[in-house]
Each structure stands twice: as C-alpha cells, then as structure tokens.
Tab-separated table of C-alpha atoms in Angstrom:
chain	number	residue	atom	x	y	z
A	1	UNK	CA	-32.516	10.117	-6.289
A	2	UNK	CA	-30.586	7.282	-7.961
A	3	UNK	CA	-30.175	4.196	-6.501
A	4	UNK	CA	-27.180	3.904	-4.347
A	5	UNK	CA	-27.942	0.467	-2.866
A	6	UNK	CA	-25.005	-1.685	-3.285
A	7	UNK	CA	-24.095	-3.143	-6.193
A	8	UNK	CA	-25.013	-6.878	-6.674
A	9	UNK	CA	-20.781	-7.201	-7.226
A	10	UNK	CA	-19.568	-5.135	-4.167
A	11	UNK	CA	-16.171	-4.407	-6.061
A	12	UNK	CA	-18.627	-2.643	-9.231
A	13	UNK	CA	-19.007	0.948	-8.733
A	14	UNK	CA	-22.728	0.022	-9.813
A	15	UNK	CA	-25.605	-2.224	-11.346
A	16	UNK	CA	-26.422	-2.549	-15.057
A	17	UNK	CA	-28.408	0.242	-16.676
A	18	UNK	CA	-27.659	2.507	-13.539
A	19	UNK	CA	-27.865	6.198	-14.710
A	20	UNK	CA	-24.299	6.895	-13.432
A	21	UNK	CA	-24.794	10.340	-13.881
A	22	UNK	CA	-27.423	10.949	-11.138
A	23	UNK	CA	-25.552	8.438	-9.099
A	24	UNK	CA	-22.321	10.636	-9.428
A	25	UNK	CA	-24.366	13.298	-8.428
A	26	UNK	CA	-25.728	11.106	-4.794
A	27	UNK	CA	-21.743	9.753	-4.208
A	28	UNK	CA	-20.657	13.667	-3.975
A	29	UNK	CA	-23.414	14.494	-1.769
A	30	UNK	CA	-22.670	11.196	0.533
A	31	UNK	CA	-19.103	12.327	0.163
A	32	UNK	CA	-19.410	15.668	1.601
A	33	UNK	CA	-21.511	14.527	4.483
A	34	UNK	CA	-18.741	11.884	5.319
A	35	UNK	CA	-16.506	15.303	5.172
A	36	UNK	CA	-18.914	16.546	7.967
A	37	UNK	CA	-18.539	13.145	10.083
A	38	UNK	CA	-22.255	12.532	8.909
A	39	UNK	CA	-22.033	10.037	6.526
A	40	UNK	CA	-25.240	7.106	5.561
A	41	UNK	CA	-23.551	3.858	5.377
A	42	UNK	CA	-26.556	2.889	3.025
A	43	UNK	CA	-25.448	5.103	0.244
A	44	UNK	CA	-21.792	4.260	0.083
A	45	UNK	CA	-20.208	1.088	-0.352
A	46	UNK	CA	-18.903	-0.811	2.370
A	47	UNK	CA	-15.019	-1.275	0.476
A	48	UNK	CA	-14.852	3.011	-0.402
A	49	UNK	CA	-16.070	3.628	2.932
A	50	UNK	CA	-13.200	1.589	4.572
A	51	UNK	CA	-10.621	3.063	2.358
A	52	UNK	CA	-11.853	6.460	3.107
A	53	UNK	CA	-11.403	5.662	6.553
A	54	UNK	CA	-7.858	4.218	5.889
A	55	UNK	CA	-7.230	7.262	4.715
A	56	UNK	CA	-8.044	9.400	7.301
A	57	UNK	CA	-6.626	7.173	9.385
A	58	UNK	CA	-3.160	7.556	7.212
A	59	UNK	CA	-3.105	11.176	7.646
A	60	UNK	CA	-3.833	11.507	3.718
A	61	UNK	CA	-4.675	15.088	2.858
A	62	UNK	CA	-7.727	15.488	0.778
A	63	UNK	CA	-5.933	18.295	-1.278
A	64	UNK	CA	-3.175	15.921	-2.247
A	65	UNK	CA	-2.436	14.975	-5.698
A	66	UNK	CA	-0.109	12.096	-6.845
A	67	UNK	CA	3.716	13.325	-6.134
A	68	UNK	CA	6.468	12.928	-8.605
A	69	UNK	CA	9.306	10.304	-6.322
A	70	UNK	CA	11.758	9.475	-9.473
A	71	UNK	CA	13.880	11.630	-11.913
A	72	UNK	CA	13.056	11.113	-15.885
A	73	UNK	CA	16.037	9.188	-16.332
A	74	UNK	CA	16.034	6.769	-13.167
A	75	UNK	CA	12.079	6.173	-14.536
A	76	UNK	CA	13.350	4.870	-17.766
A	77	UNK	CA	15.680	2.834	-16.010
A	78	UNK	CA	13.465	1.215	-13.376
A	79	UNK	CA	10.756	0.621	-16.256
A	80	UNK	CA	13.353	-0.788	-18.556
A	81	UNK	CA	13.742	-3.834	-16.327
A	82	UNK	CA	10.478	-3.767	-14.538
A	83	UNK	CA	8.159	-7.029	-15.249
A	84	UNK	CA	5.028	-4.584	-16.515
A	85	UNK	CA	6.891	-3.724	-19.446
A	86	UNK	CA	6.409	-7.389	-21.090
A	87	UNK	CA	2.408	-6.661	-20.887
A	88	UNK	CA	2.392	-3.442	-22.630
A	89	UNK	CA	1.527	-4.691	-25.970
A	90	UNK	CA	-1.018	-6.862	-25.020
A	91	UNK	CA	-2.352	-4.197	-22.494
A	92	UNK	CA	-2.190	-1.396	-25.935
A	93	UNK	CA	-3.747	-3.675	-27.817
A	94	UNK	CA	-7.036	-4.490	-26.331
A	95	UNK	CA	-7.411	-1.337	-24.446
A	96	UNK	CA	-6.283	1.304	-26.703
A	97	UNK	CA	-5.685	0.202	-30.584
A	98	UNK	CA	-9.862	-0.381	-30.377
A	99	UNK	CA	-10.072	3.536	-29.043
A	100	UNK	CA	-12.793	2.465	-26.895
A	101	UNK	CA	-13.405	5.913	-25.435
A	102	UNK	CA	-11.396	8.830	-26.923
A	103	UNK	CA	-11.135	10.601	-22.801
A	104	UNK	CA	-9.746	7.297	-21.229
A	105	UNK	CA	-6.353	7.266	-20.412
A	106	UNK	CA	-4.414	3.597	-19.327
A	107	UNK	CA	-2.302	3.022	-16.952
A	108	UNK	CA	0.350	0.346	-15.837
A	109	UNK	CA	1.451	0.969	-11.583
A	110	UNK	CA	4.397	-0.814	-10.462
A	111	UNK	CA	3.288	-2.926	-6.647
A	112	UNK	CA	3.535	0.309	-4.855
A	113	UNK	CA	1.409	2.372	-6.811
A	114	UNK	CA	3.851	4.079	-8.996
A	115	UNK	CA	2.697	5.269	-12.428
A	116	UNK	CA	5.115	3.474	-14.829
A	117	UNK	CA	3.056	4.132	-18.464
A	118	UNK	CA	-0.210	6.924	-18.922
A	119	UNK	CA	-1.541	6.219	-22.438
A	120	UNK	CA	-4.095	7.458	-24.538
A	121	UNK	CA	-4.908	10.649	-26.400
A	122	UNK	CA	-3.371	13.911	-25.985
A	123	UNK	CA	-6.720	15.665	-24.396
A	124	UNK	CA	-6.980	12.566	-22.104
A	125	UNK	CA	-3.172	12.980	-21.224
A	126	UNK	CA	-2.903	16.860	-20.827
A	127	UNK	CA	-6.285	16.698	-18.325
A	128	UNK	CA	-4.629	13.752	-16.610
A	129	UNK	CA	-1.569	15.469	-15.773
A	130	UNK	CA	-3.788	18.793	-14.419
A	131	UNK	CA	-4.297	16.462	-11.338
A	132	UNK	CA	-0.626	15.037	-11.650
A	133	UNK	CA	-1.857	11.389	-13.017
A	134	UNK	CA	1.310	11.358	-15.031
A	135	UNK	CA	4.253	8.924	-15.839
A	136	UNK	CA	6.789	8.898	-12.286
A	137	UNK	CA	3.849	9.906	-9.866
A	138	UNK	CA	2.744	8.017	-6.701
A	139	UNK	CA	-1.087	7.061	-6.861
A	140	UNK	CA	-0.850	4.860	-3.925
A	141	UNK	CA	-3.592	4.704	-1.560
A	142	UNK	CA	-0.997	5.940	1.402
A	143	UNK	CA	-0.521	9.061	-0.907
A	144	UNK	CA	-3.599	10.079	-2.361
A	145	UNK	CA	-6.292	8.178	-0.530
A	146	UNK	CA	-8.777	6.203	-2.492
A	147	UNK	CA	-8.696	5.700	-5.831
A	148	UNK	CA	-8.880	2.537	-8.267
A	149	UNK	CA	-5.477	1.297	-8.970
A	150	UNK	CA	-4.437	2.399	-5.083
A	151	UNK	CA	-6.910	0.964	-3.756
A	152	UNK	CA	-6.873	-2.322	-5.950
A	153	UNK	CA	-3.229	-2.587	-4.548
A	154	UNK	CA	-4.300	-2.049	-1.255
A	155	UNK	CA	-6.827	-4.977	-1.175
A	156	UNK	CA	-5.398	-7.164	-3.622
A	157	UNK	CA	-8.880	-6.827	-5.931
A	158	UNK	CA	-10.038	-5.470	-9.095
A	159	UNK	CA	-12.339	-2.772	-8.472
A	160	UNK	CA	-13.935	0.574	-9.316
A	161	UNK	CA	-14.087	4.153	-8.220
A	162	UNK	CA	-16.825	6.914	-9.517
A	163	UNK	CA	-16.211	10.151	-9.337
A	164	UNK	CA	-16.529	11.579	-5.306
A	165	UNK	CA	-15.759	8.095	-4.344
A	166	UNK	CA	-12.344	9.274	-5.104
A	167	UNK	CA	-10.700	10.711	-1.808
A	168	UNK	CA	-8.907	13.151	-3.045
A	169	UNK	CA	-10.754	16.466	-4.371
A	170	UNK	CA	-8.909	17.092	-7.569
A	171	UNK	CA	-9.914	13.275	-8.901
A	172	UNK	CA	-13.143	13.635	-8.357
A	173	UNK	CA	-14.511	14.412	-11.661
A	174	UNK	CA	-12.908	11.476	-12.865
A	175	UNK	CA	-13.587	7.740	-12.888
A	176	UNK	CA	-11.592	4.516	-13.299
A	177	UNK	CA	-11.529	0.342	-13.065
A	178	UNK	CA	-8.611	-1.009	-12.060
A	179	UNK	CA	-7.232	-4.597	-11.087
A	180	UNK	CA	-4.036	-6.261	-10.227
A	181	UNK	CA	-1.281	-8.271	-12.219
A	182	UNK	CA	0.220	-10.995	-10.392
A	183	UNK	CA	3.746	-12.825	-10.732
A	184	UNK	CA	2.531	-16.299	-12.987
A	185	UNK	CA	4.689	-18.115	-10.424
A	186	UNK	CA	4.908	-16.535	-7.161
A	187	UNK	CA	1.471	-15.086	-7.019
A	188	UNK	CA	3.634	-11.827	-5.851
A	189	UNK	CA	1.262	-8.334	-7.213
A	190	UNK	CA	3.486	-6.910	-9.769
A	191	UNK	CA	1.642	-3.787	-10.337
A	192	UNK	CA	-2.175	-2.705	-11.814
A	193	UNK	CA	-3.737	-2.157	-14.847
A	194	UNK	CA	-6.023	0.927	-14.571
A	195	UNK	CA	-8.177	2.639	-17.108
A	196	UNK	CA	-9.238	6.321	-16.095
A	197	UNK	CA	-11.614	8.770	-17.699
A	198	UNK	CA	-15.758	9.487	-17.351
A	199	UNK	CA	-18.234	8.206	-15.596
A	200	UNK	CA	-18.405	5.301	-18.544
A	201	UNK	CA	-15.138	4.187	-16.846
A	202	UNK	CA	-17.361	2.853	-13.996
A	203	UNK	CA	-19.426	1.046	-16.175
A	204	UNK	CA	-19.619	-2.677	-14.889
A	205	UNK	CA	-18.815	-3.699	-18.269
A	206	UNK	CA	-15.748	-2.145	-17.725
A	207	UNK	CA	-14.743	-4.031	-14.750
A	208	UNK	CA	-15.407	-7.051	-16.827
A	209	UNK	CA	-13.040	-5.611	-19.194
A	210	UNK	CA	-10.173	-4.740	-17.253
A	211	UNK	CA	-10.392	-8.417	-15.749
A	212	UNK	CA	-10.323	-10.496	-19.057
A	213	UNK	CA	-7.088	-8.116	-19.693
A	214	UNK	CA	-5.607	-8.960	-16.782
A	215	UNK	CA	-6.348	-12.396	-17.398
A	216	UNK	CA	-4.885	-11.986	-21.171
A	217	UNK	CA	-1.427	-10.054	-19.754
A	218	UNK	CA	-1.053	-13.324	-17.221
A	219	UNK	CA	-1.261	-15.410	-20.104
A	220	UNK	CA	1.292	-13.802	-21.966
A	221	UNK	CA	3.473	-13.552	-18.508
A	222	UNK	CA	3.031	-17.593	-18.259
A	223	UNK	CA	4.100	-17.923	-22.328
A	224	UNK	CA	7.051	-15.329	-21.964
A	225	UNK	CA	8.575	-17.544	-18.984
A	226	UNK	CA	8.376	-21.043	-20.861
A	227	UNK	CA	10.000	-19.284	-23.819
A	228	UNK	CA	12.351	-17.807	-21.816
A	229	UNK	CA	12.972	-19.725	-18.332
A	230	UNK	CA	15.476	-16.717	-16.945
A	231	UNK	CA	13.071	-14.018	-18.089
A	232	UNK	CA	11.381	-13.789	-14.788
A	233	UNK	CA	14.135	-14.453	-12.544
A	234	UNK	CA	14.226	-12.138	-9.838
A	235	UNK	CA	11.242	-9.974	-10.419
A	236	UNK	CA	10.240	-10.211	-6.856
A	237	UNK	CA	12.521	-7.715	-6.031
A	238	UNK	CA	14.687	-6.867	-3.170
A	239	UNK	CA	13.193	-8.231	0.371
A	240	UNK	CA	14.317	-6.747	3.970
A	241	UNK	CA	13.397	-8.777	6.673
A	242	UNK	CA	13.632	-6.767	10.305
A	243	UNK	CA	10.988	-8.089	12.679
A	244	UNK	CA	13.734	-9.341	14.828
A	245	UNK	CA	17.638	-8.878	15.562
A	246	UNK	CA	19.097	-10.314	12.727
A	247	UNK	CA	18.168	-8.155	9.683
A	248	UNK	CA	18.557	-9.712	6.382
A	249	UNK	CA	18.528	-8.586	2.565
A	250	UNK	CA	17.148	-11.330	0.193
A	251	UNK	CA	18.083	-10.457	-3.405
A	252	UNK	CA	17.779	-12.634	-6.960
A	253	UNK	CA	21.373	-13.390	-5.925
A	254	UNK	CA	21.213	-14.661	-2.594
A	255	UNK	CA	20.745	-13.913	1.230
A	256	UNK	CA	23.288	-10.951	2.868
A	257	UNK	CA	23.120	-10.266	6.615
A	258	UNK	CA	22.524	-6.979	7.507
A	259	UNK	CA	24.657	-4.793	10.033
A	260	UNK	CA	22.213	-2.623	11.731
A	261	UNK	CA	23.154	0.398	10.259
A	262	UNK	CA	22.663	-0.874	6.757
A	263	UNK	CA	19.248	-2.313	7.837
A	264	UNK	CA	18.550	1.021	9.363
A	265	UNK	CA	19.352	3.455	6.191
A	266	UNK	CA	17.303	0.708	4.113
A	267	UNK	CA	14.319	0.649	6.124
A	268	UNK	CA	14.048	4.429	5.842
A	269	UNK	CA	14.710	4.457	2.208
A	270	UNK	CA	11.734	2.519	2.065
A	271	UNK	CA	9.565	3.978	4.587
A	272	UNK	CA	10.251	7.127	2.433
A	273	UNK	CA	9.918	6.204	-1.514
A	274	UNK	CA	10.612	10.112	-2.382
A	275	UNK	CA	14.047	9.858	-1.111
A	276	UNK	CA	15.779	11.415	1.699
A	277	UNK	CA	18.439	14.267	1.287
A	278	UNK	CA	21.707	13.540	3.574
A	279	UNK	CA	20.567	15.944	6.547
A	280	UNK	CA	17.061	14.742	7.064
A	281	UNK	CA	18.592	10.807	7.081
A	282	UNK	CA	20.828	11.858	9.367
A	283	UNK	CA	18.064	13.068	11.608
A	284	UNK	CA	16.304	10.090	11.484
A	285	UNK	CA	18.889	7.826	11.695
A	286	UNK	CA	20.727	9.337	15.111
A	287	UNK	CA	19.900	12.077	17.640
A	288	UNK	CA	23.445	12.743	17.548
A	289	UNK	CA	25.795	14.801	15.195
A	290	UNK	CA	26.162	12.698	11.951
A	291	UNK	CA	26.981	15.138	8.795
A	292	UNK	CA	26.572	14.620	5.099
A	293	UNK	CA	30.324	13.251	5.007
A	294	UNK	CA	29.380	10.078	7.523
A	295	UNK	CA	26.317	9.667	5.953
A	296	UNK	CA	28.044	9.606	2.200
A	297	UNK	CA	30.438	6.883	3.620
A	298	UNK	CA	27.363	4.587	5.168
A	299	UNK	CA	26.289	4.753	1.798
A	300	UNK	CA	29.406	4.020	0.220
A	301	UNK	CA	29.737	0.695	2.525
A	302	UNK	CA	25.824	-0.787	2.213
A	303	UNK	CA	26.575	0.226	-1.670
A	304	UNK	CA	28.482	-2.919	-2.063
A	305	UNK	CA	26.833	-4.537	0.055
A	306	UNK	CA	23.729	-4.750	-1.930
A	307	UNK	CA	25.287	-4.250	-5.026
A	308	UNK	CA	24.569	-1.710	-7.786
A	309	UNK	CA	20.945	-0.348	-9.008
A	310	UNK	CA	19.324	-0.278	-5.343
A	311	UNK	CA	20.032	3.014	-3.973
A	312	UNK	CA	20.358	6.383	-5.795
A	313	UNK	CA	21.237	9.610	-5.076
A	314	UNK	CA	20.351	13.260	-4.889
A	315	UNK	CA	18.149	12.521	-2.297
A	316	UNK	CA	18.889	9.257	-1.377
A	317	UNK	CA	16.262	6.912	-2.465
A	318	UNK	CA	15.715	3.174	-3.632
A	319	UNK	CA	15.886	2.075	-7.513
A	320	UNK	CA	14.114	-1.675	-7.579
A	321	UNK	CA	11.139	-2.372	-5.344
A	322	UNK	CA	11.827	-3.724	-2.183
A	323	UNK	CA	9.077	-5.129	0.513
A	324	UNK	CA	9.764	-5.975	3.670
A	325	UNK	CA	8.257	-8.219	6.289
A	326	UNK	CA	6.829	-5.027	7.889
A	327	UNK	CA	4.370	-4.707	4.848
A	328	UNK	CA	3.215	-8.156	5.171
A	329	UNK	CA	2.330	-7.522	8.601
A	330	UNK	CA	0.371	-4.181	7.697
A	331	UNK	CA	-1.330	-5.633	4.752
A	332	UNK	CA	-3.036	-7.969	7.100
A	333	UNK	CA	-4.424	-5.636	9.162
A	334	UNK	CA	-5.454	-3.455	6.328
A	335	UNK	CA	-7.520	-6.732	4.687
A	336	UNK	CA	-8.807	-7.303	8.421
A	337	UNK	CA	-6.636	-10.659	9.049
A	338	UNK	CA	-5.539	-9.213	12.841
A	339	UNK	CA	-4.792	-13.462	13.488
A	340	UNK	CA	-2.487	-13.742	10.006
A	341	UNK	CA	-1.184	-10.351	11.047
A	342	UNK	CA	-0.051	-11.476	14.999
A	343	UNK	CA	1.393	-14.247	13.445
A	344	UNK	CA	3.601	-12.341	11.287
A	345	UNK	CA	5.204	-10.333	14.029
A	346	UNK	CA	7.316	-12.249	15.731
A	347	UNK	CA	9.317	-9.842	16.974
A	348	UNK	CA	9.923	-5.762	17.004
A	349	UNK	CA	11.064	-3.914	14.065
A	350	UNK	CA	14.946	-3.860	14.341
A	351	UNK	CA	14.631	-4.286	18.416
A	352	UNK	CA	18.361	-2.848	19.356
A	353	UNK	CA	17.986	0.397	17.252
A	354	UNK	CA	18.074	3.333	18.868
A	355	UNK	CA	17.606	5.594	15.776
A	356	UNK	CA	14.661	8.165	16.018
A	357	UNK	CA	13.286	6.835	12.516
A	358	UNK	CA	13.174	3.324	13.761
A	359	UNK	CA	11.654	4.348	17.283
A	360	UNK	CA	9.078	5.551	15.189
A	361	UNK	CA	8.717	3.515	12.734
A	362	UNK	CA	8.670	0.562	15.560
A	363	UNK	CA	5.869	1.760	17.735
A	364	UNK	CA	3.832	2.638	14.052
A	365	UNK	CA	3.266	-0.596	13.553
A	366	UNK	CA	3.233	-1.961	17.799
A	367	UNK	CA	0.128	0.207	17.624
A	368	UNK	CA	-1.066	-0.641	14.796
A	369	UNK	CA	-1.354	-4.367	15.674
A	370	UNK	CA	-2.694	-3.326	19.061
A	371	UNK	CA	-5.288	-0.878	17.508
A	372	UNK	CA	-6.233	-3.957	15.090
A	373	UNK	CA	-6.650	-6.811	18.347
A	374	UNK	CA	-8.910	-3.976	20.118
A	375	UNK	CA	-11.095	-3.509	17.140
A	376	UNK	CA	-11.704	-7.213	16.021
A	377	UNK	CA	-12.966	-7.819	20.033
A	378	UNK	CA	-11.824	-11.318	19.463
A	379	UNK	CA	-11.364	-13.313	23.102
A	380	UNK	CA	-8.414	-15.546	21.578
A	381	UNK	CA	-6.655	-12.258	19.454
A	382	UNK	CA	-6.688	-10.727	23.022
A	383	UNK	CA	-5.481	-13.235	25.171
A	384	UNK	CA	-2.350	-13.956	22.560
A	385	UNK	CA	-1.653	-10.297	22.591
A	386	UNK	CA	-1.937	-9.632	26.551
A	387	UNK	CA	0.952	-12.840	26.757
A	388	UNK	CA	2.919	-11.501	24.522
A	389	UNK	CA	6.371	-9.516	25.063
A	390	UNK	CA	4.374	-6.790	22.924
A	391	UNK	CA	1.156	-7.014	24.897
A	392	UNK	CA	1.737	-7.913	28.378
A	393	UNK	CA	1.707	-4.355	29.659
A	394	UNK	CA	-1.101	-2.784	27.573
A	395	UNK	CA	-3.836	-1.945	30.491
A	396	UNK	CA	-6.520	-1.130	27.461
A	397	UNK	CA	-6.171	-4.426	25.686
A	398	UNK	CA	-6.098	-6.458	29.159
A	399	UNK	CA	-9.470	-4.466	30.257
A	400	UNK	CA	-10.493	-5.224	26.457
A	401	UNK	CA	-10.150	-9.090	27.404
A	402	UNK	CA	-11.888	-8.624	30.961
A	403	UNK	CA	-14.965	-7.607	29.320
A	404	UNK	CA	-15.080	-10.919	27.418
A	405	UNK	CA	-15.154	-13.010	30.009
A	406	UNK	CA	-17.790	-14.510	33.092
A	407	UNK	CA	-17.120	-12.211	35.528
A	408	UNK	CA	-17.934	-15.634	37.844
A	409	UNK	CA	-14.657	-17.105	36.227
A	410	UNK	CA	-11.970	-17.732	37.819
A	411	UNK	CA	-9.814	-16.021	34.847
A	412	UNK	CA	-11.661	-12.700	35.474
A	413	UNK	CA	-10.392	-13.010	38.904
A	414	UNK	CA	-6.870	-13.690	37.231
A	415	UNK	CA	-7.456	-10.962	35.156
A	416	UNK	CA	-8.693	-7.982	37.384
A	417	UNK	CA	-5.799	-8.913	39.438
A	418	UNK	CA	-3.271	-7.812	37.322
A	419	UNK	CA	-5.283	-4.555	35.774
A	420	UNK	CA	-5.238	-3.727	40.116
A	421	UNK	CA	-1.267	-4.023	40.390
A	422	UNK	CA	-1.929	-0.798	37.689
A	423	UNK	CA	-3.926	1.098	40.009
C-alpha cells in the first residue's frame, strides 16, 4: 500500500517521489469507505476531509457536475471587463506556450468559482467538457463539492486534489493544483488559476508551479495599475450589505440605500447565481399573489437604481460579482474563525422581511453561527452567543455553556436557573 501519511506540506496532494499511481489507487478506496460513513482519518488529509464534510454538509450531490449559470454572450461580456482577463498572457505563457503536459487543461475562475477561460489542447478540452469543466460552468465548492480551484476559493489557499479526493464522481479520474489571485491593492480574491489533467497534475512540483504563476500574474496586476492608475478601479465589484435594517449597495460609484424590496430581489439574485425565472422569484419573494407583470416592474425600478450591467434577464440573474456581508460571515465559519464570524453579525439578515426567501435565507445562516459556537466548545464563544438577541433563547447552546462551568459556581446556579424556566 502506498503511503498515505500526510504530506510534509498539508496543502500538497503528496511527498516527493510518491508513486501517485498506487496512492490514487489508496485515496479511492479511503473515498468509498468515507461513502460508507467508515472513513480512516490517517489516510486522508485533514483539509479534503473537511471539505468533504462541507460538502455533505451543503447538500452537494456526488453525481453533480459543474452547471452552466451564464448565456455565451453575457460570458463574453462579464469576461470582457473582468480583472482575470489582464493575466491571461502571462498565465498562457508559462503554463501553456512550454506544453508542459499535452492532457492538462488551464483554467482562470472568477471569486465564485465560475469558469471564465479552459485552455489547452483539443483532447484535453473535449474530455474536460465530458464532465462539464467548460467555459460558463460553476466549479464552486457549494456546487460540485471538492475540487482544487473550489476548494482553493473556499479556504483562501493554493492547494491540490488527486483523483477520488475529488467529491464529485465524474472528476475523479482527474487531478489538478490550483491557487488564488488576489486584488494587488485590496487583497480582495479575484478568481483562481487551476491546472487540471493526470495524476502528474498533483505532482508537488506542480503546486510550486502554479504558485510562482500566481506570484508572476500579481506582478503584472501591480505593473498594469501604475501604468494605468484607473485600470483597477472598481474591480471589487458590487457589495450588499444586509445584516441589519438599513440595506445598502456599495458600487465603484458610490453608496445607494436600499428599499427593502430592492435589497430583497438582490439578495436572491445572489443566493441563486443561475438566475431565477419571474414565477419562482415571486415565490420566494412573497407568500402572496405577485405575477410576472409586478415582478417585471420591481425590476424595472431597482434597474436604475443600480444602474446598467447588474441584473439580466431571461431568468433573472446578476451580471458583475457581487458579495455581501453575509459571505463574510460564512467564510469565517467555513475557515473555523466562529469569534471573527460572531463579530461579523451584528444583526439578522434583512430583520423586517417577511419574504419566504429571506426567512430562509435568515435562519441559514442564525444556524449556521449557532451550529459553529456549539462545535468550537469555546466558554467565551458561548457565553457571547447565549447574551445575544440571536442566542438568548437557544436551550442547546445555554446547556452547551453549563457543561463548561464548576458546577460549585455560582454562574452554574445562574445558569441552570434559566435552562429550568424551559422545563
């Protein structure tokens, strides 16, 4: 059997002079037994074995392949301003003019996961787009479960995946290095640099690789912006804030208030990156009888409010990235940071909605935070949780905090008094 100990770098998919073959072979077989809730910690590494969880844990189906979210023409568009596009050449240049593996195939991700260029040659291409790894597809970790540039968005780190590592079943003949691009500035993740192919692709000297190209495409990012000073203005994208009751748009152009509406229909639009057809926003938005007419107009209106190139049509859906604060606060839990992540939500998403979407989308991420406190165990996480206006009346995380403390004290006493008033 190979060895599957972990990698001196815990981000390489193994150690120099590893037969990755054989160790292929051992990752399928620790794979399937993770299928069968069996799985030997020992012979997978810790960071695929939390993102397999995170996707279970997401609901990601293990049949799912990357899914197609933008038409041909509104990908041209959204590439043709998009900040990747001004690393290309350097991107071509050291990873494909030197053909360093005739099966690779390289890829540039927008923040979100969202294949903007697949290169390479045409057998690379046409078996990359048997498992949908094509131009306009969503490779996100939320959509296909683990794999290298996802997953290197999802944790903010370069990393690699070989083969069964992969979540998803269809990827799992392949393997891939990936690492993020960040905003020379801001520090913002603009999108990944992936290379995809054989086993070779998990090759440590690969991740070494990818890196000093990453490192190269800053470079030319940093050069590009002195040359230029408005080049990079406004590549941050669109930013909804909506923890709280005064939802606000922050664009390149300034700050809009939101009416609640607005920050209703743009919450969903980016909840939902494949779009929403009239009737199924209507549903989300109100319980009530709201037809394709009302819904047109509510468009219409938070059209020029945010100004032209945000949201498209036929199904509704967003053009230009746009994060909100609701991402910051998940992105801490997912890197583990429940005390960055408390911090962060100050208040409920969009508190005085009464939309079914929101309602939804509101207690998602309540319980996520609460899910995250229980698991880190942490006295202090649980105390500022059980005092806040989110935590005060959850019985599980105030019996979570009496088991931290002397049960002498006399803030157990405190503390079993209230849990009683429950019984």
């Amino acid at each position: 059997m190979a060895d599957v100990s972990p990698a001196v770098n815990p981000w390489a998919a193994a150690r120099p002079g590893t037969d990755l073959i054989a160790l292929a072979r051992d990752v399928a077989r620790a794979r399937a037994r993770f299928a069968e809730r069996a799985v030997d910690r020992h012979r997978v590494r810790p960071v695929v074995l939390d993102s397999w969880h995170r996707s279970v844990d997401g609901g990601v189906d293990p049949d799912a392949e990357g899914s197609t979210s933008m038409t041909h023409v509104d990908l041209r568009r959204y590439r043709a301003e998009h900040p990747m596009r001004l690393i290309r050449p350097v991107v071509r240049n050291l990873l494909l003019d030197d053909g360093i593996d005739d099966g690779m195939v390289v890829a540039l991700t927008d923040a979100k996961g969202l294949l903007l260029w697949v290169e390479g040659q045409n057998s690379a291409l046409d078996r990359a787009a048997s498992m949908n790894f094509s131009e306009g597809t969503d490779w996100s970790e939320a959509a296909v479960g683990t794999n290298a540039p996802g997953t290197a968005l999802a944790l903010d780190h370069g990393l690699q995946i070989l083969g069964a590592e992969h979540f998803s079943h269809s990827v799992q003949e392949w393997s891939c290095t990936a690492a993020p691009v960040h905003h020379p500035t801001t520090g913002q993740i603009l999108g990944v640099i992936d290379v995809t192919g054989g086993p070779r692709m998990a090759a440590p000297e690969m991740l070494s690789l990818v890196r000093a190209t990453v490192v190269a495409a800053e470079a030319e990012l940093r050069v590009q912006a002195m040359e230029n000073p408005g080049l990079l203005s406004g590549l941050e994208g669109n930013r909804l804030e909506l923890l709280g009751a005064r939802p606000v748009l922050t664009r390149d152009v300034g700050r809009a208030e939101l009416s609640g509406r607005h920050a209703e229909i743009l919450l969903l639009l980016a909840e939902h990156p494949e779009g929403l057809a009239s009737d199924r926003l209507a549903v989300l938005l109100d319980e009530s009888d709201l037809d394709s007419v009302t819904i047109r107009a509510e468009i219409s209106r938070l059209r020029r409010v945010v100004g032209p190139g945000v949201v498209g049509s036929r199904p509704y859906r967003l053009l230009a990235p746009m994060s909100t604060d609701l991402d910051d606060v998940r992105f801490a839990l997912e890197r583990g940071d429940v005390d960055r992540a408390l911090r962060l939500y100050g208040a409920p998403v969009l508190p005085r909605s009464t939309a079914p979407g929101i309602h939804d989308i509101r207690e998602g991420l309540r319980f996520g935070l609460q899910r995250g406190v229980l698991a880190a165990g942490d006295p202090a996480l649980l105390g500022r949780w059980i005092t806040s206006s989110h935590g005060r009346d959850d019985i599980e995380a105030w019996m979570a905090y009496r088991a931290t403390l002397d049960p002498r004290s006399s803030m157990h006493a405190k503390v079993q008094a209230r849990i009683d008033r429950w019984a």
